[in-house]
Coordinates of C-alpha atoms in Angstrom, one line a residue:
Chain A
M1 CA -50.4 19.4 -85.4
T2 CA -54.0 20.0 -84.5
A3 CA -55.3 23.5 -84.3
R4 CA -55.8 22.9 -80.3
G5 CA -52.1 21.6 -80.2
R6 CA -50.8 24.8 -82.1
F7 CA -52.7 27.1 -79.8
A8 CA -51.3 25.2 -76.8
V9 CA -47.7 25.5 -78.0
G10 CA -48.4 29.5 -78.9
A11 CA -49.9 29.9 -75.4
L12 CA -46.7 28.1 -73.8
L13 CA -44.3 30.3 -75.8
A14 CA -46.1 33.5 -74.9
A15 CA -46.1 32.6 -71.2
L16 CA -42.3 31.9 -71.5
L17 CA -41.8 35.2 -73.1
V18 CA -43.7 37.4 -70.5
W19 CA -42.9 35.5 -67.4
P20 CA -40.0 37.8 -66.1
W21 CA -42.4 40.6 -66.1
V22 CA -45.2 39.3 -64.3
A23 CA -43.5 36.9 -62.0
P24 CA -41.3 37.8 -58.8
R25 CA -37.5 37.3 -58.9
Y26 CA -37.3 34.1 -57.3
F27 CA -40.0 32.4 -59.6
V28 CA -37.9 33.6 -62.7
F29 CA -35.0 31.8 -61.1
L30 CA -37.2 28.6 -60.5
A31 CA -38.6 28.6 -64.1
S32 CA -35.0 28.6 -65.2
V33 CA -34.0 25.8 -63.1
I34 CA -37.2 24.0 -64.6
L35 CA -36.2 24.6 -68.1
V36 CA -32.5 23.3 -67.2
N37 CA -34.3 20.2 -66.1
V38 CA -36.7 20.0 -69.0
I39 CA -33.4 19.8 -71.5
V40 CA -32.0 17.1 -69.0
A41 CA -35.4 15.2 -69.0
I42 CA -35.5 15.0 -72.7
G43 CA -31.8 14.0 -73.0
L44 CA -32.2 11.3 -70.3
N45 CA -35.8 10.2 -72.2
L46 CA -34.0 9.9 -75.5
L47 CA -31.7 7.2 -73.9
S48 CA -34.1 5.4 -71.4
G49 CA -37.5 6.1 -73.1
Y50 CA -36.6 5.3 -76.6
T51 CA -33.9 2.7 -76.6
N52 CA -34.5 1.1 -73.1
Q53 CA -31.3 2.0 -71.4
L54 CA -32.1 3.3 -67.9
S55 CA -29.3 5.6 -66.9
F56 CA -28.6 6.5 -63.1
G57 CA -25.5 8.7 -64.2
H58 CA -26.8 11.7 -65.7
A59 CA -25.9 13.9 -62.7
G60 CA -22.3 13.0 -64.0
F61 CA -23.2 14.1 -67.4
L62 CA -24.7 17.4 -66.0
A63 CA -21.5 18.1 -64.1
I64 CA -19.3 17.4 -67.0
G65 CA -21.2 19.8 -69.0
A66 CA -21.3 22.6 -66.1
Y67 CA -17.6 22.5 -65.4
T68 CA -16.6 22.4 -69.0
T69 CA -18.5 25.5 -69.6
A70 CA -17.7 27.2 -66.3
V71 CA -14.0 26.7 -66.8
L72 CA -14.0 27.8 -70.3
T73 CA -15.9 31.0 -69.4
L74 CA -13.4 31.5 -66.7
R75 CA -10.3 30.8 -68.8
A76 CA -11.4 32.1 -72.3
P77 CA -13.6 35.0 -71.2
G78 CA -13.8 36.3 -74.8
L79 CA -15.9 33.2 -76.0
P80 CA -19.8 34.0 -76.5
V81 CA -22.0 31.9 -74.4
L82 CA -23.6 30.0 -77.2
V83 CA -20.0 28.6 -78.1
T84 CA -19.1 27.7 -74.6
L85 CA -22.6 25.9 -74.2
V86 CA -22.1 24.0 -77.3
L87 CA -18.6 23.2 -76.5
G88 CA -19.8 21.7 -73.1
G89 CA -22.3 19.7 -74.8
L90 CA -19.8 18.4 -77.2
A91 CA -17.3 17.7 -74.5
T92 CA -20.1 15.6 -72.7
A93 CA -21.1 13.9 -75.7
A94 CA -17.6 12.7 -76.3
V95 CA -17.3 11.3 -72.8
G96 CA -20.8 9.8 -73.3
L97 CA -19.7 8.0 -76.6
A98 CA -16.5 6.8 -75.0
F99 CA -18.5 5.4 -72.0
G100 CA -21.6 4.2 -74.1
V101 CA -19.8 2.3 -76.8
P102 CA -18.2 -0.4 -74.5
C103 CA -21.6 -0.4 -72.5
L104 CA -23.4 -1.3 -75.7
R105 CA -23.1 -5.0 -74.6
L106 CA -24.7 -4.5 -71.2
G107 CA -28.5 -4.9 -70.9
G108 CA -31.2 -3.7 -68.3
L109 CA -29.7 -3.7 -64.6
Y110 CA -26.2 -4.1 -65.7
L111 CA -26.2 -1.0 -67.7
T112 CA -27.9 0.9 -65.0
M113 CA -25.3 -0.1 -62.4
A114 CA -22.5 0.8 -65.1
T115 CA -24.1 4.4 -65.3
L116 CA -24.5 4.5 -61.5
A117 CA -20.8 3.9 -61.1
F118 CA -20.0 6.3 -63.7
G119 CA -21.7 9.1 -61.8
F120 CA -19.7 8.1 -58.6
V121 CA -16.3 8.3 -60.6
I122 CA -17.2 11.5 -62.2
T123 CA -17.9 13.1 -58.8
E124 CA -14.5 11.9 -57.5
A125 CA -12.7 13.1 -60.5
I126 CA -14.0 16.5 -59.9
L127 CA -12.6 16.5 -56.4
N128 CA -9.3 15.2 -58.1
L129 CA -9.0 17.9 -60.8
D130 CA -8.9 20.7 -58.1
G131 CA -6.6 22.7 -60.5
L132 CA -9.4 23.1 -62.9
T133 CA -12.4 22.7 -60.8
R134 CA -11.2 23.8 -57.2
G135 CA -12.3 20.5 -55.9
A136 CA -14.6 20.6 -52.8
D137 CA -14.2 24.4 -52.3
G138 CA -16.6 24.8 -55.2
L139 CA -16.3 27.0 -58.5
R140 CA -17.8 30.4 -58.6
V141 CA -19.2 30.9 -62.2
P142 CA -18.8 34.3 -63.9
A143 CA -21.7 35.9 -65.8
A144 CA -22.3 34.5 -69.4
R145 CA -21.3 36.9 -72.1
L146 CA -23.0 37.5 -75.4
G147 CA -20.4 39.8 -77.2
A148 CA -20.1 43.0 -75.0
L149 CA -23.2 42.0 -73.1
A150 CA -22.9 40.4 -69.7
L151 CA -26.0 38.3 -68.8
S152 CA -25.9 39.0 -65.1
S153 CA -29.4 39.5 -64.1
D154 CA -32.0 36.6 -63.5
A155 CA -34.1 37.8 -66.3
A156 CA -31.2 37.7 -68.7
R157 CA -30.2 34.4 -67.6
Y158 CA -33.7 33.0 -67.8
Y159 CA -34.2 34.3 -71.3
L160 CA -30.8 32.6 -72.3
T161 CA -32.0 29.3 -70.8
A162 CA -35.6 29.8 -72.3
A163 CA -34.2 30.4 -75.8
V164 CA -31.8 27.3 -75.8
A165 CA -34.5 25.2 -74.1
T166 CA -37.1 26.0 -76.8
V167 CA -34.7 25.3 -79.6
M168 CA -33.8 21.8 -78.1
V169 CA -37.4 20.9 -77.5
A170 CA -38.2 21.7 -81.0
A171 CA -35.2 19.8 -82.2
A172 CA -36.2 16.6 -80.2
V173 CA -39.9 17.0 -81.4
N174 CA -38.8 16.9 -84.9
L175 CA -36.2 14.3 -84.4
V176 CA -39.1 11.8 -84.1
R177 CA -40.3 12.4 -87.6
T178 CA -36.8 11.7 -89.2
R179 CA -35.2 8.4 -90.2
T180 CA -33.3 8.5 -86.7
G181 CA -36.6 9.1 -84.9
R182 CA -38.4 6.4 -86.5
A183 CA -35.6 4.1 -85.7
F184 CA -35.7 5.1 -82.0
L185 CA -39.4 4.5 -81.9
A186 CA -39.0 1.0 -83.3
I187 CA -36.4 0.3 -81.0
R188 CA -38.7 1.5 -78.2
E189 CA -41.5 -0.7 -79.3
S190 CA -39.2 -4.0 -79.6
E191 CA -35.6 -4.2 -80.0
I192 CA -35.7 -7.6 -81.4
A193 CA -38.4 -6.4 -84.0
A194 CA -36.3 -3.4 -84.9
Q195 CA -33.2 -5.5 -85.5
A196 CA -35.1 -8.1 -87.6
S197 CA -36.5 -5.2 -89.8
G198 CA -33.1 -4.1 -90.5
V199 CA -32.5 -1.3 -88.0
P200 CA -28.9 -1.1 -87.1
V201 CA -29.9 -1.2 -83.2
A202 CA -26.3 -0.8 -81.9
A203 CA -25.6 2.3 -84.0
Y204 CA -28.7 3.9 -82.9
K205 CA -28.0 2.9 -79.3
T206 CA -24.8 4.6 -79.4
L207 CA -26.2 7.6 -81.2
A208 CA -28.7 7.9 -78.6
F209 CA -26.1 8.0 -75.9
G210 CA -24.3 10.6 -77.5
L211 CA -27.3 12.7 -78.1
S212 CA -28.6 12.0 -74.6
A213 CA -25.2 13.3 -73.1
F214 CA -25.1 16.3 -75.7
Y215 CA -28.7 17.4 -74.3
T216 CA -27.4 16.8 -70.8
G217 CA -24.2 18.6 -71.3
V218 CA -25.8 21.9 -72.9
A219 CA -28.1 21.7 -69.6
G220 CA -25.2 21.5 -67.5
G221 CA -23.9 24.6 -69.0
L222 CA -27.0 26.4 -68.4
F223 CA -27.2 25.2 -65.1
A224 CA -23.8 26.6 -64.3
F225 CA -24.9 30.1 -65.1
V226 CA -28.4 29.8 -63.6
V227 CA -27.1 28.7 -60.2
G228 CA -23.9 30.3 -60.4
F229 CA -21.7 28.1 -58.1
L230 CA -20.5 24.5 -58.6
S231 CA -19.5 22.0 -56.3
P232 CA -19.2 18.3 -56.8
D233 CA -21.7 17.2 -53.9
A234 CA -24.5 19.0 -56.1
F235 CA -24.0 16.3 -58.6
D236 CA -24.7 13.4 -56.3
V237 CA -26.7 10.3 -57.1
F238 CA -29.9 11.5 -55.6
L239 CA -29.9 14.0 -58.4
S240 CA -29.4 11.4 -61.0
V241 CA -32.4 9.5 -59.2
D242 CA -34.4 12.7 -59.5
F243 CA -34.0 12.8 -63.3
V244 CA -35.2 9.2 -63.7
V245 CA -38.2 9.9 -61.6
M246 CA -38.9 13.0 -63.8
I247 CA -39.2 10.8 -67.0
I248 CA -41.0 7.9 -65.5
V249 CA -43.6 10.2 -63.6
G250 CA -44.1 12.3 -66.9
G251 CA -44.0 9.4 -69.4
L252 CA -41.3 7.3 -70.8
G253 CA -40.5 7.9 -74.7
S254 CA -42.5 11.2 -74.8
V255 CA -41.3 14.7 -75.1
P256 CA -44.3 16.3 -73.3
G257 CA -43.9 13.8 -71.0
S258 CA -40.2 14.8 -70.2
I259 CA -41.5 18.6 -69.9
I260 CA -44.4 17.7 -67.6
G261 CA -42.4 15.5 -65.6
A262 CA -39.4 17.8 -65.1
T263 CA -41.8 20.5 -64.2
V264 CA -43.8 18.5 -61.8
V265 CA -40.8 17.3 -59.7
T266 CA -39.1 20.6 -59.8
V267 CA -42.1 22.5 -58.5
L268 CA -42.8 19.8 -55.9
H269 CA -39.2 19.7 -54.6
D270 CA -39.4 23.4 -54.3
G271 CA -42.9 23.9 -52.8
L272 CA -42.2 21.1 -50.3
A273 CA -39.1 22.9 -49.1
A274 CA -41.1 24.7 -46.4
F275 CA -42.0 21.2 -44.8
Q276 CA -38.3 20.5 -43.9
N277 CA -38.3 17.0 -42.3
Y278 CA -41.7 16.0 -43.8
R279 CA -40.5 16.9 -47.3
P280 CA -39.3 13.4 -48.4
L281 CA -42.2 11.7 -46.5
I282 CA -44.6 13.7 -48.8
F283 CA -42.6 13.5 -51.7
G284 CA -42.3 9.7 -51.3
A285 CA -46.2 9.4 -50.6
L286 CA -46.8 11.4 -53.9
L287 CA -44.7 9.3 -55.9
I288 CA -46.3 5.9 -54.9
A289 CA -49.7 7.4 -55.4
C290 CA -48.7 8.7 -58.6
M291 CA -47.6 5.4 -59.9
L292 CA -50.5 3.6 -58.4
F293 CA -53.2 5.8 -59.9
M294 CA -51.3 6.8 -63.3
P295 CA -49.5 3.9 -64.2
G296 CA -47.2 4.7 -67.3
G297 CA -47.0 8.4 -66.1
M298 CA -48.8 11.3 -66.4
T299 CA -49.0 11.6 -70.2
R300 CA -50.6 8.5 -70.7
A301 CA -53.0 9.2 -67.9
L302 CA -53.9 12.7 -69.7
S303 CA -54.4 10.8 -73.0
R304 CA -56.7 8.4 -71.4
V305 CA -58.8 11.5 -69.9
R306 CA -58.8 13.1 -73.2
R307 CA -60.1 9.9 -75.0
R308 CA -62.8 9.5 -72.7
Chain B
M1 CA 3.3 -4.4 -45.3
T2 CA 3.8 -7.6 -43.7
A3 CA 1.7 -10.6 -44.2
A4 CA 0.1 -10.4 -40.9
T5 CA -1.6 -6.9 -42.0
L6 CA -2.5 -8.3 -45.2
V7 CA -4.3 -11.2 -43.7
H8 CA -5.9 -8.8 -41.2
V9 CA -7.2 -6.4 -44.0
V10 CA -8.5 -9.4 -46.1
V11 CA -10.4 -10.8 -43.0
S12 CA -12.1 -7.4 -42.2
G13 CA -12.6 -7.1 -46.0
L14 CA -14.5 -10.6 -45.9
A15 CA -16.5 -9.2 -43.1
T16 CA -17.4 -6.0 -44.9
G17 CA -18.2 -8.3 -47.9
S18 CA -20.5 -10.7 -46.0
I19 CA -22.8 -7.7 -45.2
Y20 CA -22.6 -6.7 -48.9
A21 CA -23.4 -10.3 -49.7
L22 CA -26.6 -10.4 -47.4
M23 CA -27.7 -7.2 -48.9
A24 CA -27.2 -8.4 -52.3
L25 CA -29.0 -11.8 -51.5
S26 CA -32.2 -9.8 -50.3
L27 CA -32.1 -7.9 -53.6
V28 CA -31.9 -10.9 -55.7
I29 CA -34.6 -12.8 -53.7
I30 CA -37.2 -10.1 -54.5
Y31 CA -35.9 -9.8 -57.9
N32 CA -36.2 -13.3 -58.8
A33 CA -39.7 -13.4 -57.5
T34 CA -41.0 -10.0 -59.0
R35 CA -38.5 -8.8 -61.5
T36 CA -38.1 -5.7 -59.4
L37 CA -35.3 -3.9 -58.0
N38 CA -36.2 -2.8 -54.5
F39 CA -34.8 0.7 -53.8
A40 CA -36.2 0.5 -50.4
Q41 CA -34.2 -2.6 -49.3
G42 CA -31.6 -0.6 -47.4
E43 CA -34.2 1.5 -45.6
M44 CA -36.1 -1.7 -44.5
L45 CA -33.0 -2.9 -42.9
M46 CA -32.4 0.5 -41.2
V47 CA -36.1 0.5 -39.8
S48 CA -36.1 -3.1 -38.6
T49 CA -32.7 -2.8 -36.7
F50 CA -34.1 0.5 -35.1
V51 CA -37.3 -1.3 -34.0
G52 CA -34.9 -4.0 -32.5
W53 CA -32.7 -1.2 -30.8
T54 CA -35.9 0.5 -29.4
A55 CA -37.2 -2.7 -27.9
Q56 CA -33.8 -3.8 -26.4
R57 CA -33.7 -0.2 -24.8
A58 CA -37.2 -0.3 -23.5
F59 CA -37.3 -3.8 -22.0
G60 CA -33.5 -4.6 -21.4
L61 CA -33.7 -7.4 -23.8
P62 CA -30.6 -9.8 -24.3
L63 CA -29.0 -9.3 -27.8
A64 CA -30.5 -12.6 -29.2
V65 CA -34.0 -11.5 -28.5
T66 CA -33.2 -8.1 -30.1
L67 CA -32.4 -9.8 -33.3
L68 CA -35.6 -11.8 -33.0
V69 CA -37.4 -8.7 -32.7
A70 CA -35.7 -7.1 -35.6
V71 CA -36.4 -10.2 -37.8
V72 CA -40.0 -10.4 -36.9
A73 CA -40.4 -6.7 -37.5
A74 CA -38.7 -6.9 -40.8
G75 CA -40.9 -9.8 -41.7
V76 CA -44.2 -8.0 -40.9
M77 CA -42.9 -4.8 -42.8
G78 CA -42.2 -7.0 -45.9
W79 CA -45.5 -8.4 -45.7
L80 CA -47.1 -5.3 -45.2
V81 CA -45.2 -3.5 -48.1
E82 CA -46.1 -6.3 -50.5
R83 CA -49.8 -6.6 -49.6
I84 CA -50.4 -2.8 -49.4
V85 CA -48.4 -1.4 -52.2
I86 CA -46.6 -4.0 -54.5
R87 CA -49.6 -6.2 -54.9
R88 CA -51.8 -3.4 -56.2
S89 CA -49.2 -2.7 -59.0
I90 CA -48.9 -6.2 -60.2
G91 CA -49.9 -5.2 -63.7
A92 CA -47.8 -2.2 -63.8
T93 CA -44.4 -2.0 -65.7
H94 CA -41.1 -2.6 -63.8
W95 CA -40.2 1.2 -64.2
D96 CA -43.4 2.3 -62.1
V97 CA -42.6 -0.3 -59.5
L98 CA -39.1 0.9 -59.4
I99 CA -40.4 4.6 -58.7
I100 CA -42.9 3.1 -56.1
T101 CA -39.9 1.5 -54.1
L102 CA -38.0 4.6 -54.4
G103 CA -41.0 6.3 -52.9
L104 CA -41.0 3.9 -50.1
S105 CA -37.3 4.6 -49.4
L106 CA -37.9 8.2 -49.1
M107 CA -40.7 7.8 -46.9
L108 CA -39.0 5.0 -44.8
R109 CA -35.8 7.3 -44.2
A110 CA -37.9 10.4 -43.3
G111 CA -40.0 8.5 -41.0
A112 CA -37.1 7.0 -39.3
G113 CA -35.7 10.6 -38.9
L114 CA -38.9 11.7 -37.4
A115 CA -39.1 8.8 -34.9
W116 CA -35.7 8.2 -33.9
T117 CA -33.8 11.6 -35.2
H118 CA -31.1 11.5 -37.9
D119 CA -28.3 10.9 -35.1
E120 CA -26.0 8.3 -34.8
F121 CA -26.4 5.7 -32.0
P122 CA -24.1 2.9 -30.5
F123 CA -25.5 -0.4 -31.1
P124 CA -24.6 -3.5 -28.7
S125 CA -22.4 -6.2 -30.4
F126 CA -22.6 -9.8 -30.1
F127 CA -18.8 -10.0 -30.1
G128 CA -16.1 -8.9 -27.9
S129 CA -13.5 -6.2 -28.9
R130 CA -10.4 -8.0 -27.8
P131 CA -8.4 -8.9 -30.8
I132 CA -7.7 -12.7 -31.3
A133 CA -4.0 -13.3 -31.7
L134 CA -3.2 -16.4 -34.1
G135 CA 0.7 -16.3 -34.1
P136 CA 1.5 -12.9 -35.7
V137 CA -1.9 -12.4 -37.1
R138 CA -4.5 -10.6 -35.0
L139 CA -8.0 -10.6 -35.9
A140 CA -11.0 -8.6 -34.7
P141 CA -13.8 -10.8 -33.1
V142 CA -16.5 -8.8 -34.8
S143 CA -14.9 -9.6 -38.3
L144 CA -14.9 -13.3 -37.5
G145 CA -18.3 -13.2 -35.9
I146 CA -19.9 -11.5 -38.9
I147 CA -18.3 -13.6 -41.3
G148 CA -19.4 -16.8 -39.2
A149 CA -23.0 -15.6 -38.6
S150 CA -23.5 -14.7 -42.4
L151 CA -22.3 -18.0 -43.7
A152 CA -24.6 -19.7 -41.0
L153 CA -27.5 -17.4 -42.7
M154 CA -26.3 -18.4 -46.2
A155 CA -26.4 -22.2 -45.5
A156 CA -29.7 -21.9 -44.0
L157 CA -31.0 -20.0 -47.1
Y158 CA -29.5 -22.8 -49.2
A159 CA -31.3 -25.4 -47.1
L160 CA -34.5 -23.5 -47.5
F161 CA -34.3 -23.2 -51.4
T162 CA -33.3 -26.8 -51.8
W163 CA -35.4 -28.8 -49.5
T164 CA -38.4 -26.8 -48.5
R165 CA -41.7 -26.4 -50.5
V166 CA -41.8 -22.5 -50.1
G167 CA -38.1 -22.5 -51.3
R168 CA -38.8 -24.6 -54.5
A169 CA -41.9 -22.7 -55.1
M170 CA -39.7 -19.5 -55.1
R171 CA -37.2 -21.1 -57.4
A172 CA -40.0 -22.3 -59.8
V173 CA -41.5 -18.7 -59.9
A174 CA -38.1 -17.3 -60.7
Q175 CA -37.7 -19.7 -63.6
N176 CA -41.0 -19.3 -65.2
Q177 CA -44.0 -17.7 -63.5
Q178 CA -46.7 -19.0 -66.0
A179 CA -45.5 -22.7 -65.7
A180 CA -45.2 -22.3 -61.9
R181 CA -49.0 -21.2 -61.9
L182 CA -50.0 -24.0 -63.9
M183 CA -48.2 -26.4 -61.5
G184 CA -50.5 -25.0 -58.6
I185 CA -48.0 -22.7 -57.0
S186 CA -49.8 -19.5 -55.9
V187 CA -47.6 -16.9 -57.3
E188 CA -49.1 -14.1 -55.2
R189 CA -48.1 -16.3 -52.1
V190 CA -44.6 -16.6 -53.5
Y191 CA -44.2 -12.6 -54.0
A192 CA -45.4 -12.0 -50.4
S193 CA -43.0 -14.7 -48.9
S194 CA -40.0 -13.4 -51.1
W195 CA -40.7 -10.0 -49.6
M196 CA -40.8 -11.2 -46.2
L197 CA -37.6 -13.5 -46.5
A198 CA -35.7 -10.6 -48.3
A199 CA -36.6 -8.3 -45.4
M200 CA -35.5 -10.8 -42.7
V201 CA -32.2 -11.4 -44.1
G202 CA -31.6 -7.8 -44.5
A203 CA -32.7 -7.5 -40.7
V204 CA -29.9 -9.9 -39.7
A205 CA -27.4 -7.9 -41.7
G206 CA -28.7 -4.8 -40.1
V207 CA -28.2 -6.2 -36.6
L208 CA -24.6 -7.5 -37.5
V209 CA -23.4 -4.4 -39.2
A210 CA -24.9 -1.7 -37.0
P211 CA -22.3 -2.1 -34.1
V212 CA -19.6 -1.3 -36.7
V213 CA -21.1 1.5 -38.5
F214 CA -23.5 3.0 -35.9
L215 CA -27.2 2.9 -35.9
S216 CA -28.5 5.8 -38.1
S217 CA -31.2 6.5 -40.7
K218 CA -28.4 7.0 -43.3
M219 CA -27.4 3.3 -42.8
G220 CA -29.9 2.3 -45.7
L221 CA -27.3 3.6 -48.2
I222 CA -25.6 0.2 -47.8
V223 CA -28.1 -0.9 -50.7
I224 CA -25.8 0.6 -53.4
S225 CA -23.0 -1.6 -52.3
G226 CA -25.5 -4.5 -52.1
F227 CA -26.4 -3.8 -55.6
T228 CA -23.0 -3.4 -56.9
A229 CA -22.3 -6.7 -55.2
A230 CA -25.3 -8.4 -56.8
V231 CA -24.3 -7.0 -60.4
I232 CA -20.8 -8.2 -60.0
G233 CA -21.8 -11.7 -59.3
G234 CA -24.5 -11.6 -61.9
F235 CA -28.0 -10.2 -60.9
G236 CA -30.4 -13.0 -60.2
S237 CA -27.5 -15.6 -59.2
M238 CA -27.4 -16.3 -55.3
P239 CA -23.9 -17.8 -55.4
G240 CA -23.1 -14.7 -57.7
A241 CA -24.4 -12.6 -55.1
V242 CA -22.2 -14.0 -52.2
L243 CA -19.2 -14.0 -54.5
G244 CA -19.7 -10.4 -55.6
G245 CA -20.3 -9.2 -52.1
M246 CA -17.0 -10.9 -50.8
L247 CA -15.1 -9.6 -53.6
L248 CA -16.2 -6.1 -53.2
G249 CA -15.5 -6.0 -49.7
V250 CA -12.0 -7.3 -50.0
I251 CA -11.4 -4.7 -52.9
E252 CA -12.7 -1.8 -50.9
N253 CA -10.4 -2.8 -47.8
L254 CA -7.2 -3.5 -49.9
A255 CA -7.7 -0.4 -52.4
P256 CA -6.5 2.1 -49.6
L257 CA -3.3 0.3 -48.9
Y258 CA -1.9 0.4 -52.6
L259 CA -3.7 3.4 -54.2
P260 CA -3.6 7.2 -53.3
S261 CA -6.4 8.2 -51.1
G262 CA -8.0 10.6 -53.8
I263 CA -9.5 7.7 -55.8
R264 CA -10.2 5.2 -53.0
Y265 CA -14.0 5.7 -53.5
S266 CA -14.0 5.2 -57.3
V267 CA -12.0 1.8 -57.1
P268 CA -15.1 -0.4 -56.4
F269 CA -16.8 1.2 -59.2
L270 CA -14.0 1.1 -61.8
V271 CA -13.5 -2.6 -60.9
L272 CA -17.2 -3.1 -61.5
I273 CA -17.1 -1.3 -64.9
A274 CA -13.9 -3.5 -65.8
I275 CA -15.7 -6.8 -64.9
L276 CA -18.7 -5.8 -67.0
L277 CA -16.6 -5.1 -69.9
V278 CA -15.3 -8.7 -69.7
R279 CA -18.3 -10.2 -68.5
P280 CA -21.5 -8.3 -69.3
A281 CA -23.6 -10.5 -67.2
G282 CA -21.5 -10.5 -64.2
L283 CA -19.2 -13.1 -63.0
L284 CA -21.8 -16.0 -62.6
G285 CA -24.7 -14.5 -64.6
R286 CA -26.2 -15.8 -67.7
I287 CA -27.1 -13.9 -70.6
E288 CA -31.0 -14.2 -70.9
Q289 CA -32.0 -15.4 -74.3
R290 CA -35.2 -14.0 -75.2
K291 CA -37.7 -15.6 -77.5
V292 CA -39.9 -13.5 -79.6

């Protein structure tokens, strides 16, 4: 890492740490939502950016993680929050693998369609499992517990989210330098070339599915605590589309790209809320302008500027 | 359940399926030319139907002229979208273009909401409402009309792609863009005509379906069913799009009769996943062999 890069990371971490002291309460909440979306974007990017499997079903994975963590917190209040988050992530990863393995045969648009279908099926499954999820009435999520401590303030929830997000971002950055990460990079550049060089493409694609679902599931658990209320219609196809927008606008196959994309899209959605009916109009125009003037996403545009 | 009811349900399923098939066809036409999935297809259908409706209300036009207005409006819109936005991104990746069409769909839906509000409006129908009795079977004229009109349009499309220069140029570009260019085909012109043709097919579907589902800014969501249909049939294949649409329509209408209502919306998607597991490239699709 260059000195400038190290400085940037340090500044970012410091900003994360002091944010609740300087920002108004609402912006602490907004920052938590951004961090949740950052984790999802990284998870989705592992799948779509690196192994070329575009998913329009990640709202479904987010829902599985959110409901698993929420129901565990309700039914087993003794469990510390980190355990429930990891269990939520693992449950989502299990579903991801069960769904991903048969989908290995599918390419391109067929996989996209299958994941879209997956999202719809999950929403309806939540409605049907109303014994656990309270169906359409929605589920109120109790405060996360860390030992005797209840994380019931916005700042506490923010710190929990920020800590988990930092660990997961660091893990993703380091993943790229491992054997697995190099395999992902090879698949990103060319699947056929990777296969020819002896990379077991199917195994790594499956792994990417599991990892992606794990990231999204953990993010779902955090989402449950941050928002405090779950209902199936919050996890519709438009949310999945938003996640895809984040990684393409930010930059496919790049961790900083996921962070930038998730931040920009979340802030835009929030900032444009005041424009009511004009919001989608402005958001749509921005998307078009962004892709016309910054093809390949913002990270690529930034690196082009820096090289000049 | 009697056989008569079954026939009735299947026929109305085929009618829904015809609309899905037209939607799937318009997606496939654009995909074959530009390798892009057009997210805005449903919204383009919705806006052109609204334009037809407005003209009909303003000038008291007969329904046939309304259809013509909608189709012409769709053609102009398709041409504009291609020339103003899509043409500029000709060198961009498919992902970028996907986001561009997504942005377009958001803009068109919001724009329609501002111009015509987000309410639902009744739309006049070509077909009467008195059911036609064939022995014990009673059929809705709307269903038969939609099926007939869609089949006629499909036949016209078949003729276009088989016997006209434009149609053959489109097929050539779909097969191999570079070879098509070397044969003297203007690929850019094929892009423009594909967008126009797809928008026009969508407009016909819009005018046919609006009397059934009401005219509203939410109508564009039909694109999801069209996409599902195209994938079931095998994306890129036109007979596949028709087959997939019909199948999806019939399954959607039959499912509530046999299955608990809790899972009725999942059924088409479960069927889709099942079909893809057996045939990963859809019913009539071919797996593309890539050379390195």
